[in-house]
Coordinates of C-alpha atoms (C1' of nucleotides) in Angstrom, one line a residue:
Chain A
M1 CA -76.0 31.6 -9.0
L2 CA -73.4 30.2 -11.3
I3 CA -70.3 31.8 -12.8
D4 CA -68.9 30.4 -16.0
Y5 CA -65.2 31.1 -15.9
K6 CA -64.9 30.0 -19.5
D7 CA -67.3 32.7 -20.6
S8 CA -65.4 35.6 -22.1
R9 CA -67.6 38.2 -20.3
P10 CA -66.2 39.5 -17.1
I11 CA -67.4 38.0 -13.8
Y12 CA -69.1 41.2 -12.6
E13 CA -71.1 41.4 -15.8
Q14 CA -72.3 37.8 -15.4
I15 CA -73.4 38.6 -11.8
V16 CA -75.3 41.7 -13.1
E17 CA -77.0 39.7 -15.8
Q18 CA -78.1 36.9 -13.6
Y19 CA -79.6 39.2 -10.9
K20 CA -81.3 41.3 -13.6
K21 CA -82.9 38.1 -14.9
L22 CA -84.0 36.9 -11.4
I23 CA -85.5 40.3 -10.7
L24 CA -87.2 40.8 -14.1
T25 CA -88.8 37.3 -14.1
G26 CA -90.1 37.9 -10.6
A27 CA -87.9 35.2 -9.0
M28 CA -86.8 37.9 -6.6
V29 CA -89.4 40.4 -5.4
H30 CA -89.6 44.0 -4.3
D31 CA -87.6 44.7 -1.1
E32 CA -86.2 41.2 -1.0
R33 CA -82.6 41.2 0.3
L34 CA -79.7 40.1 -1.8
P35 CA -76.8 38.1 -0.3
S36 CA -74.1 40.3 1.3
V37 CA -71.1 41.2 -0.8
R38 CA -68.9 39.1 1.4
N39 CA -71.1 36.0 1.4
L40 CA -71.7 36.1 -2.4
A41 CA -68.0 36.5 -3.0
M42 CA -67.3 33.4 -0.8
E43 CA -70.1 31.4 -2.5
L44 CA -68.7 32.2 -6.0
S45 CA -65.0 32.1 -4.8
A46 CA -64.7 35.5 -6.4
N47 CA -63.1 38.7 -5.2
P48 CA -65.3 40.9 -3.0
N49 CA -64.3 43.9 -5.2
T50 CA -65.9 42.0 -8.1
V51 CA -69.2 41.4 -6.4
Q52 CA -69.2 45.0 -5.1
R53 CA -68.8 46.2 -8.7
A54 CA -71.7 44.1 -9.8
Y55 CA -74.0 45.5 -7.0
T56 CA -72.9 49.1 -7.8
E57 CA -73.8 48.5 -11.4
L58 CA -77.2 47.0 -10.5
E59 CA -77.9 50.0 -8.2
R60 CA -76.9 52.4 -11.0
Q61 CA -79.4 50.7 -13.4
G62 CA -82.2 50.9 -10.8
F63 CA -82.5 47.2 -9.9
L64 CA -81.5 47.5 -6.3
Y65 CA -81.0 50.0 -3.5
S66 CA -78.5 49.7 -0.7
V67 CA -79.0 50.6 3.0
K68 CA -75.8 51.1 4.9
G69 CA -75.3 48.5 7.5
R70 CA -78.4 46.6 6.5
G71 CA -77.7 45.3 3.0
N72 CA -78.9 45.5 -0.6
F73 CA -82.5 45.2 -1.6
V74 CA -84.6 44.7 -4.8
C75 CA -86.3 47.8 -6.2
N76 CA -89.8 48.0 -7.7
T77 CA -89.1 47.1 -11.3
D78 CA -92.2 48.3 -13.2
F79 CA -90.1 50.8 -15.0
Q80 CA -87.2 48.4 -15.8
L81 CA -89.7 45.8 -17.1
K82 CA -91.2 48.3 -19.6
A83 CA -87.8 49.4 -20.6
R84 CA -86.6 45.9 -21.2
R85 CA -89.8 45.1 -23.2
D86 CA -89.1 48.1 -25.4
E87 CA -85.5 47.1 -25.8
I88 CA -86.5 43.6 -26.9
I89 CA -88.9 45.1 -29.5
Q90 CA -86.2 47.4 -30.8
E91 CA -83.7 44.5 -31.1
I92 CA -86.2 42.4 -33.0
V93 CA -87.0 45.3 -35.3
A94 CA -83.2 45.8 -36.0
L95 CA -82.9 42.1 -36.8
I96 CA -85.9 42.3 -39.2
K97 CA -84.2 45.2 -40.9
E98 CA -80.9 43.3 -41.2
A99 CA -82.7 40.3 -42.6
A100 CA -84.3 42.5 -45.2
E101 CA -80.9 43.9 -46.2
I102 CA -79.6 40.4 -46.9
G103 CA -82.6 39.4 -48.9
V104 CA -84.9 37.7 -46.4
D105 CA -88.3 39.5 -46.5
S106 CA -90.4 39.8 -43.4
E107 CA -93.0 37.1 -44.4
E108 CA -90.3 34.5 -45.1
L109 CA -88.6 35.4 -41.8
H110 CA -91.9 35.2 -39.9
G111 CA -92.4 31.7 -41.2
L112 CA -88.9 30.6 -40.3
V113 CA -89.1 32.0 -36.8
T114 CA -92.4 30.3 -36.2
Q115 CA -91.0 27.0 -37.3
A116 CA -88.0 27.5 -35.0
V117 CA -90.2 28.4 -32.0
Q118 CA -92.3 25.3 -32.6
K119 CA -89.2 23.0 -32.8
E120 CA -87.9 24.5 -29.5
G121 CA -91.3 24.1 -27.9
A122 CA -91.4 20.4 -29.0
L123 CA -88.1 19.5 -27.3
Chain B
M1 CA -65.9 53.5 -43.8
L2 CA -66.2 55.3 -40.5
I3 CA -64.6 54.3 -37.2
D4 CA -66.2 55.5 -34.0
Y5 CA -63.3 56.1 -31.6
K6 CA -65.8 56.6 -28.7
D7 CA -67.3 53.2 -29.3
S8 CA -66.1 50.7 -26.7
R9 CA -65.7 48.0 -29.3
P10 CA -62.1 47.8 -30.6
I11 CA -61.3 49.4 -33.9
Y12 CA -60.5 46.1 -35.6
E13 CA -63.9 44.7 -34.7
Q14 CA -65.6 47.8 -36.1
I15 CA -63.7 47.3 -39.4
V16 CA -64.7 43.6 -39.5
E17 CA -68.4 44.5 -38.8
Q18 CA -68.6 47.1 -41.5
Y19 CA -67.0 44.9 -44.2
K20 CA -69.2 42.0 -43.3
K21 CA -72.2 44.2 -43.8
L22 CA -70.9 45.6 -47.1
I23 CA -70.2 42.1 -48.3
L24 CA -73.5 40.5 -47.1
T25 CA -75.7 43.2 -48.5
G26 CA -74.0 42.9 -51.9
A27 CA -72.5 46.3 -51.8
M28 CA -69.2 44.6 -52.4
V29 CA -69.2 41.6 -54.8
H30 CA -67.3 38.4 -55.3
D31 CA -63.6 38.9 -56.2
E32 CA -63.8 42.7 -55.7
R33 CA -60.6 44.1 -54.2
L34 CA -60.6 45.7 -50.7
P35 CA -58.3 48.6 -50.0
S36 CA -54.7 47.7 -49.2
V37 CA -53.8 47.3 -45.6
R38 CA -51.7 50.4 -45.7
N39 CA -54.2 52.6 -47.6
L40 CA -57.1 51.7 -45.3
A41 CA -54.8 52.4 -42.3
M42 CA -54.0 55.8 -43.6
E43 CA -57.6 56.6 -44.5
L44 CA -58.8 55.7 -40.9
S45 CA -55.6 57.1 -39.4
A46 CA -55.2 53.8 -37.7
N47 CA -52.2 51.5 -37.5
P48 CA -51.6 49.0 -40.3
N49 CA -51.4 46.3 -37.7
T50 CA -55.0 47.0 -36.6
V51 CA -56.2 46.8 -40.2
Q52 CA -54.2 43.7 -40.8
R53 CA -55.9 42.1 -37.8
A54 CA -59.3 43.0 -39.1
Y55 CA -58.5 41.5 -42.5
T56 CA -57.1 38.3 -41.0
E57 CA -60.3 37.9 -39.0
L58 CA -62.5 38.5 -42.1
E59 CA -60.4 35.9 -43.9
R60 CA -60.8 33.4 -41.1
Q61 CA -64.6 33.9 -41.2
G62 CA -64.6 33.2 -44.9
F63 CA -65.5 36.7 -46.1
L64 CA -62.3 37.4 -48.0
Y65 CA -59.2 35.7 -49.4
S66 CA -55.8 37.3 -49.5
V67 CA -53.1 36.9 -52.2
K68 CA -49.6 37.9 -51.2
G69 CA -48.3 40.8 -53.2
R70 CA -51.7 41.4 -54.7
G71 CA -54.3 42.3 -52.1
N72 CA -57.4 41.1 -50.4
F73 CA -60.5 40.1 -52.3
V74 CA -64.2 39.3 -51.5
C75 CA -65.2 35.6 -51.3
N76 CA -68.4 34.1 -52.6
T77 CA -70.7 34.4 -49.6
D78 CA -73.6 32.1 -50.2
F79 CA -72.6 30.1 -47.2
Q80 CA -72.1 33.1 -44.9
L81 CA -75.5 34.5 -46.0
K82 CA -77.3 31.4 -45.0
A83 CA -75.4 31.2 -41.7
R84 CA -76.2 34.8 -40.9
R85 CA -79.9 34.2 -41.7
D86 CA -80.0 31.3 -39.3
E87 CA -78.2 33.4 -36.6
I88 CA -80.8 36.1 -37.0
I89 CA -83.6 33.6 -36.5
Q90 CA -82.0 32.1 -33.4
E91 CA -81.5 35.6 -32.0
I92 CA -85.2 36.5 -32.5
V93 CA -86.3 33.2 -31.0
A94 CA -84.1 33.9 -27.9
L95 CA -85.7 37.4 -27.6
I96 CA -89.2 35.9 -27.9
K97 CA -88.3 33.5 -25.1
E98 CA -87.0 36.3 -22.9
A99 CA -90.1 38.4 -23.6
A100 CA -92.2 35.4 -22.4
E101 CA -90.2 35.2 -19.2
I102 CA -90.9 38.8 -18.3
G103 CA -94.6 38.4 -19.1
V104 CA -95.0 39.5 -22.7
D105 CA -96.7 36.8 -24.6
S106 CA -95.9 36.2 -28.2
E107 CA -99.2 37.6 -29.6
E108 CA -98.7 40.9 -27.7
L109 CA -95.1 41.0 -28.8
H110 CA -96.0 40.4 -32.4
G111 CA -98.4 43.3 -32.3
L112 CA -95.9 45.6 -30.7
V113 CA -93.2 44.6 -33.2
T114 CA -95.5 45.1 -36.2
Q115 CA -96.4 48.6 -34.9
A116 CA -92.7 49.5 -34.4
V117 CA -91.8 48.3 -37.9
Q118 CA -94.6 50.4 -39.4
K119 CA -93.4 53.5 -37.5
E120 CA -89.9 53.0 -38.8
G121 CA -91.2 52.4 -42.3
A122 CA -93.1 55.7 -42.1
L123 CA -90.0 57.7 -41.3
Chain C
M1 CA -52.8 24.0 -65.4
L2 CA -55.0 25.9 -62.9
I3 CA -53.9 28.5 -60.3
D4 CA -56.2 29.0 -57.3
Y5 CA -55.7 32.6 -56.3
K6 CA -57.8 32.0 -53.2
D7 CA -55.2 29.4 -52.1
S8 CA -52.9 30.8 -49.4
R9 CA -49.9 29.2 -51.0
P10 CA -47.9 31.4 -53.3
I11 CA -48.5 31.1 -57.1
Y12 CA -44.9 29.8 -57.8
E13 CA -45.4 27.1 -55.3
Q14 CA -48.7 26.0 -56.9
I15 CA -47.0 25.8 -60.3
V16 CA -44.1 23.7 -58.8
E17 CA -46.6 21.3 -57.2
Q18 CA -48.6 20.8 -60.3
Y19 CA -45.6 20.1 -62.5
K20 CA -44.2 17.7 -59.9
K21 CA -47.4 15.8 -60.0
L22 CA -47.6 15.7 -63.8
I23 CA -44.1 14.5 -63.9
L24 CA -44.3 11.9 -61.1
T25 CA -47.5 10.4 -62.4
G26 CA -46.0 10.1 -65.8
A27 CA -48.4 12.6 -67.4
M28 CA -45.3 14.3 -68.7
V29 CA -42.4 12.1 -69.8
H30 CA -38.6 12.3 -70.0
D31 CA -37.3 15.0 -72.3
E32 CA -40.8 16.4 -72.9
R33 CA -40.8 20.2 -73.3
L34 CA -42.6 22.5 -70.8
P35 CA -44.3 25.6 -72.0
S36 CA -42.0 28.6 -72.3
V37 CA -41.9 31.0 -69.3
R38 CA -43.5 33.7 -71.4
N39 CA -46.4 31.5 -72.7
L40 CA -47.2 29.9 -69.3
A41 CA -47.2 33.4 -67.7
M42 CA -49.7 34.6 -70.3
E43 CA -51.8 31.5 -70.0
L44 CA -52.0 31.9 -66.2
S45 CA -52.1 35.7 -66.3
A46 CA -49.2 35.6 -63.9
N47 CA -46.0 37.5 -63.8
P48 CA -43.1 36.0 -65.9
N49 CA -40.9 36.4 -62.8
T50 CA -43.3 34.1 -60.9
V51 CA -43.1 31.4 -63.6
Q52 CA -39.4 31.7 -63.8
R53 CA -39.1 31.2 -60.1
A54 CA -41.2 28.0 -60.3
Y55 CA -39.0 26.6 -63.1
T56 CA -35.8 27.5 -61.2
E57 CA -37.2 25.6 -58.2
L58 CA -38.2 22.6 -60.3
E59 CA -34.7 22.6 -61.8
R60 CA -33.1 22.8 -58.4
Q61 CA -35.2 19.8 -57.3
G62 CA -34.1 17.8 -60.3
F63 CA -37.4 17.7 -62.1
L64 CA -36.4 19.6 -65.2
Y65 CA -33.3 20.8 -67.1
S66 CA -33.1 24.0 -69.1
V67 CA -31.3 24.4 -72.4
K68 CA -30.5 28.0 -73.3
G69 CA -32.5 29.2 -76.3
R70 CA -34.4 25.9 -76.6
G71 CA -36.5 25.7 -73.5
N72 CA -37.1 23.6 -70.3
F73 CA -37.4 19.8 -70.4
V74 CA -38.5 17.0 -68.1
C75 CA -35.7 15.0 -66.4
N76 CA -35.6 11.3 -65.9
T77 CA -37.4 10.9 -62.5
D78 CA -36.5 7.5 -61.2
F79 CA -34.6 9.1 -58.4
Q80 CA -37.4 11.6 -57.5
L81 CA -40.0 8.8 -57.6
K82 CA -38.1 6.8 -55.0
A83 CA -37.5 9.8 -52.9
R84 CA -41.2 10.8 -52.9
R85 CA -42.2 7.2 -52.1
D86 CA -39.9 7.2 -49.1
E87 CA -41.3 10.6 -48.0
I88 CA -44.8 9.3 -48.2
I89 CA -43.8 6.4 -46.0
Q90 CA -42.2 8.7 -43.5
E91 CA -45.2 10.9 -43.4
I92 CA -47.5 8.0 -42.8
V93 CA -45.3 6.7 -40.0
A94 CA -45.3 10.1 -38.4
L95 CA -49.1 10.2 -38.5
I96 CA -49.3 6.7 -37.0
K97 CA -47.0 7.8 -34.1
E98 CA -49.2 10.9 -33.5
A99 CA -52.3 8.8 -33.5
A100 CA -50.7 6.5 -30.9
E101 CA -49.9 9.6 -28.8
I102 CA -53.5 10.6 -28.7
G103 CA -54.7 7.2 -27.9
V104 CA -55.6 5.6 -31.2
D105 CA -53.6 2.3 -31.5
S106 CA -52.4 1.1 -34.9
E107 CA -55.0 -1.6 -35.3
E108 CA -57.9 0.7 -34.7
L109 CA -56.3 3.2 -37.0
H110 CA -55.8 0.6 -39.7
G111 CA -59.5 -0.3 -39.5
L112 CA -60.6 3.3 -39.7
V113 CA -58.3 4.1 -42.7
T114 CA -59.5 1.0 -44.5
Q115 CA -63.1 2.1 -44.0
A116 CA -62.3 5.6 -45.3
V117 CA -60.5 4.3 -48.4
Q118 CA -63.5 2.0 -49.2
K119 CA -65.9 4.9 -48.8
E120 CA -63.8 7.1 -51.2
G121 CA -63.6 4.2 -53.6
A122 CA -67.3 3.7 -53.6
L123 CA -68.0 7.3 -54.6
Chain D
M1 CA -41.1 24.7 -24.6
L2 CA -38.6 25.3 -27.3
I3 CA -38.7 27.7 -30.2
D4 CA -36.6 27.0 -33.3
Y5 CA -35.7 30.4 -34.7
K6 CA -34.3 28.8 -37.8
D7 CA -37.7 27.2 -38.5
S8 CA -39.5 29.0 -41.4
R9 CA -42.7 28.7 -39.5
P10 CA -43.6 31.8 -37.5
I11 CA -43.0 31.7 -33.7
Y12 CA -46.6 32.1 -32.8
E13 CA -47.4 29.0 -34.9
Q14 CA -44.7 27.0 -33.2
I15 CA -46.2 27.9 -29.8
V16 CA -49.6 26.9 -31.0
E17 CA -48.4 23.6 -32.3
Q18 CA -46.5 22.7 -29.1
Y19 CA -49.4 23.5 -26.8
K20 CA -51.8 21.6 -29.0
K21 CA -49.6 18.6 -28.7
L22 CA -49.2 19.0 -24.9
I23 CA -53.0 19.3 -24.5
L24 CA -54.0 16.5 -27.0
T25 CA -51.5 14.0 -25.4
G26 CA -52.8 14.7 -22.0
A27 CA -49.6 16.3 -20.8
M28 CA -51.7 19.2 -19.8
V29 CA -55.1 18.6 -18.3
H30 CA -58.5 20.2 -18.3
D31 CA -58.5 23.6 -16.4
E32 CA -54.7 23.5 -15.9
R33 CA -53.2 27.0 -16.2
L34 CA -50.8 28.0 -18.9
P35 CA -48.0 30.4 -18.2
S36 CA -49.0 34.0 -18.3
V37 CA -48.4 35.9 -21.6
R38 CA -45.6 37.9 -20.1
N39 CA -43.9 35.0 -18.4
L40 CA -43.9 32.8 -21.5
A41 CA -42.7 35.7 -23.5
M42 CA -39.7 36.2 -21.2
E43 CA -38.9 32.5 -21.1
L44 CA -38.8 32.4 -24.9
S45 CA -37.3 35.8 -25.2
A46 CA -40.1 36.6 -27.5
N47 CA -42.5 39.6 -27.5
P48 CA -45.6 39.4 -25.4
N49 CA -47.6 40.2 -28.6
T50 CA -46.4 37.1 -30.2
V51 CA -47.3 34.9 -27.3
Q52 CA -50.7 36.7 -27.1
R53 CA -51.3 35.9 -30.7
A54 CA -50.6 32.2 -30.1
Y55 CA -52.9 32.1 -27.1
T56 CA -55.7 33.9 -29.1
E57 CA -55.4 31.2 -31.8
L58 CA -55.4 28.4 -29.3
E59 CA -58.6 29.9 -27.8
R60 CA -60.2 30.2 -31.2
Q61 CA -59.5 26.6 -31.9
G62 CA -61.1 25.6 -28.6
F63 CA -57.9 24.4 -26.8
L64 CA -58.0 27.0 -24.1
Y65 CA -60.2 29.6 -22.5
S66 CA -58.9 32.9 -21.1
V67 CA -60.2 34.7 -18.0
K68 CA -59.3 38.4 -17.8
G69 CA -57.1 39.1 -14.8
R70 CA -56.6 35.5 -14.1
G71 CA -54.9 33.7 -16.9
N72 CA -55.4 31.1 -19.6
F73 CA -56.7 27.6 -18.9
V74 CA -56.9 24.3 -20.8
C75 CA -60.3 23.3 -22.2
N76 CA -61.9 19.9 -22.2
T77 CA -60.7 18.5 -25.5
D78 CA -62.9 15.5 -26.3
F79 CA -64.1 17.3 -29.4
Q80 CA -60.6 18.3 -30.5
L81 CA -59.3 14.8 -30.0
K82 CA -61.9 13.3 -32.3
A83 CA -61.4 16.0 -34.9
R84 CA -57.6 15.4 -34.9
R85 CA -58.2 11.6 -35.2
D86 CA -60.4 12.2 -38.3
E87 CA -57.8 14.6 -39.8
I88 CA -55.1 12.0 -39.3
I89 CA -57.2 9.4 -41.1
Q90 CA -57.9 11.8 -44.0
E91 CA -54.2 12.7 -44.3
I92 CA -53.2 9.0 -44.5
V93 CA -55.9 8.4 -47.1
A94 CA -54.6 11.2 -49.2
L95 CA -51.1 9.8 -49.0
I96 CA -52.3 6.4 -50.0
K97 CA -54.0 7.9 -53.0
E98 CA -50.9 9.8 -54.0
A99 CA -48.8 6.7 -53.6
A100 CA -51.2 4.9 -56.0
E101 CA -50.8 7.7 -58.5
I102 CA -47.0 7.3 -58.6
G103 CA -47.3 3.5 -58.9
V104 CA -47.0 2.2 -55.3
D105 CA -50.1 0.0 -54.7
S106 CA -51.6 -0.2 -51.3
E107 CA -50.3 -3.6 -50.4
E108 CA -46.7 -2.7 -51.2
L109 CA -47.2 0.5 -49.3
H110 CA -48.6 -1.3 -46.3
G111 CA -45.5 -3.6 -46.3
L112 CA -43.1 -0.7 -46.5
V113 CA -44.9 1.2 -43.7
T114 CA -45.0 -1.8 -41.5
Q115 CA -41.2 -2.3 -41.9
A116 CA -40.6 1.4 -41.2
V117 CA -42.7 1.3 -38.0
Q118 CA -40.8 -1.7 -36.8
K119 CA -37.4 0.0 -37.5
E120 CA -38.5 3.0 -35.5
G121 CA -39.9 0.9 -32.7
A122 CA -36.5 -0.8 -32.5
L123 CA -34.6 2.4 -32.0
Chain E
dG1 C1' -50.7 40.7 -11.7
dT2 C1' -53.1 39.3 -16.0
dG3 C1' -55.2 39.5 -20.6
dG4 C1' -56.7 42.7 -24.6
dT5 C1' -55.9 46.4 -27.8
dC6 C1' -53.3 49.6 -30.0
dT7 C1' -49.4 52.5 -32.1
dA8 C1' -44.9 52.9 -34.3
dG9 C1' -41.9 51.0 -37.0
dA10 C1' -39.0 47.2 -39.0
dC11 C1' -38.0 43.3 -42.2
dC12 C1' -39.4 39.5 -45.2
dA13 C1' -41.7 37.0 -49.1
dC14 C1' -44.2 37.6 -53.2
dA15 C1' -45.8 39.7 -57.7
Chain F
dG1 C1' -46.5 47.8 -54.0
dT2 C1' -48.8 44.3 -51.0
dG3 C1' -49.6 41.1 -47.3
dG4 C1' -47.4 38.6 -43.0
dT5 C1' -44.7 38.5 -38.9
dC6 C1' -42.3 40.5 -35.3
dT7 C1' -40.3 43.7 -31.6
dA8 C1' -40.9 47.5 -28.3
dG9 C1' -43.6 49.6 -25.5
dA10 C1' -48.0 51.9 -24.0
dC11 C1' -52.6 51.9 -21.8
dC12 C1' -57.0 49.9 -20.3
dA13 C1' -60.2 46.5 -18.0
dC14 C1' -60.5 43.1 -14.7
dA15 C1' -59.5 40.4 -10.3

DNA sequence: GTGGTCTAGACCACA
DNA sequence: GTGGTCTAGACCACA
């Protein structure tokens, strides 16, 4: 877990993002325990309030559940996975529409994206 | 020009976004005059400073040039168009990578996006 | 004579700059007549007040003299030439000092400048 | 930090210039904290908005990064240093060209600059 | 406490 | 009239 203090996004948001990624990619699994608020705060040299805020947000979004006195645990994320997949699709569709508006038709765009993906893959 | 005061993004950023879109889509053309700072502020019932900030940002990004005592005018945007096209491609590539990480391969994704585009098109 | 309305500098200043250059380089000579305020304003589609302001400034700096009812004429510019030469030297000295402050010594700088001049010359 | 209220340049620009110099010369180092917006404003008897504007500009130019609730900190400036070095070279080249246009050849100029540097050095 | 955004209103340079 | 800068002071998000 790494916080980038130069990032303009608030620290609690960076924590939320990183745990969401760990959970959605399967790096953390159902019922696995997250670090305690206090420990994570020390590890990141952040304020415990900030970590608590991140955990509260993750709970609100259905990524973890907390058990008093025991800690915070990863939820089953089938639902979140499907939701994120649909979000990704909607975001791509929006970008395709914007490209069309500035004169890049979907075939041309498809070609350019394919090229870019191959370049990345070749690195 | 419509500002959403419930939007969490600051007003000046909304103004910037909307003019960028108008300019990139060709709705406003090279050397066309934008409303004066004071007029736009009145129209949006916002403060002239807020509009000024938006215009300064648009100038910095190369979308308009200002002439003291005359007003603000749209720049030639060939460069900005190409830059935005490349940004769109990179954003799509990043989304494809994220999809792969959560277990949606690029063929499946392509199919789902195509479906979504067709649905939208049918609206 | 060309005014760049996209330039952030005021129009009157651009006029001043261009006539100073024409006069210092000898493109306009001692006692040569400048266009009338009215004509130049028309040619540049600028406000006559703006042109008048430029001429007043040029007179103040000793580049032209005006004769009522006859027009504006180029001064002898031996003095201005020497002054501008000294200014150029002072500006270069200041840049050399700044370079030293950021760790570029004068020999290294001399080499880099020589290279840059040759590149320009080769264009 | 000294502001010259008689200077025609705006206060925020003077603040930007001075911090750029402090950072580029190494007087302030990577990750060092700048004064808070409010403190610097008090020290300069300027308005917090004016200081904020200077800091925003310094952030945009890559000289500092800001962390909400914590403060503003100096960036790593390798890139800025190189960029400024190149700017200095280009400015000197432009001055050499201007000198040539008004009849001072580069050898003569070189001699005059060398003299001037030695005089300064002797102060 | 600290930065970010915004309103209200002033004054200046420029055309 | 038009843009640019600035002061005074408020309120919010974040740590």
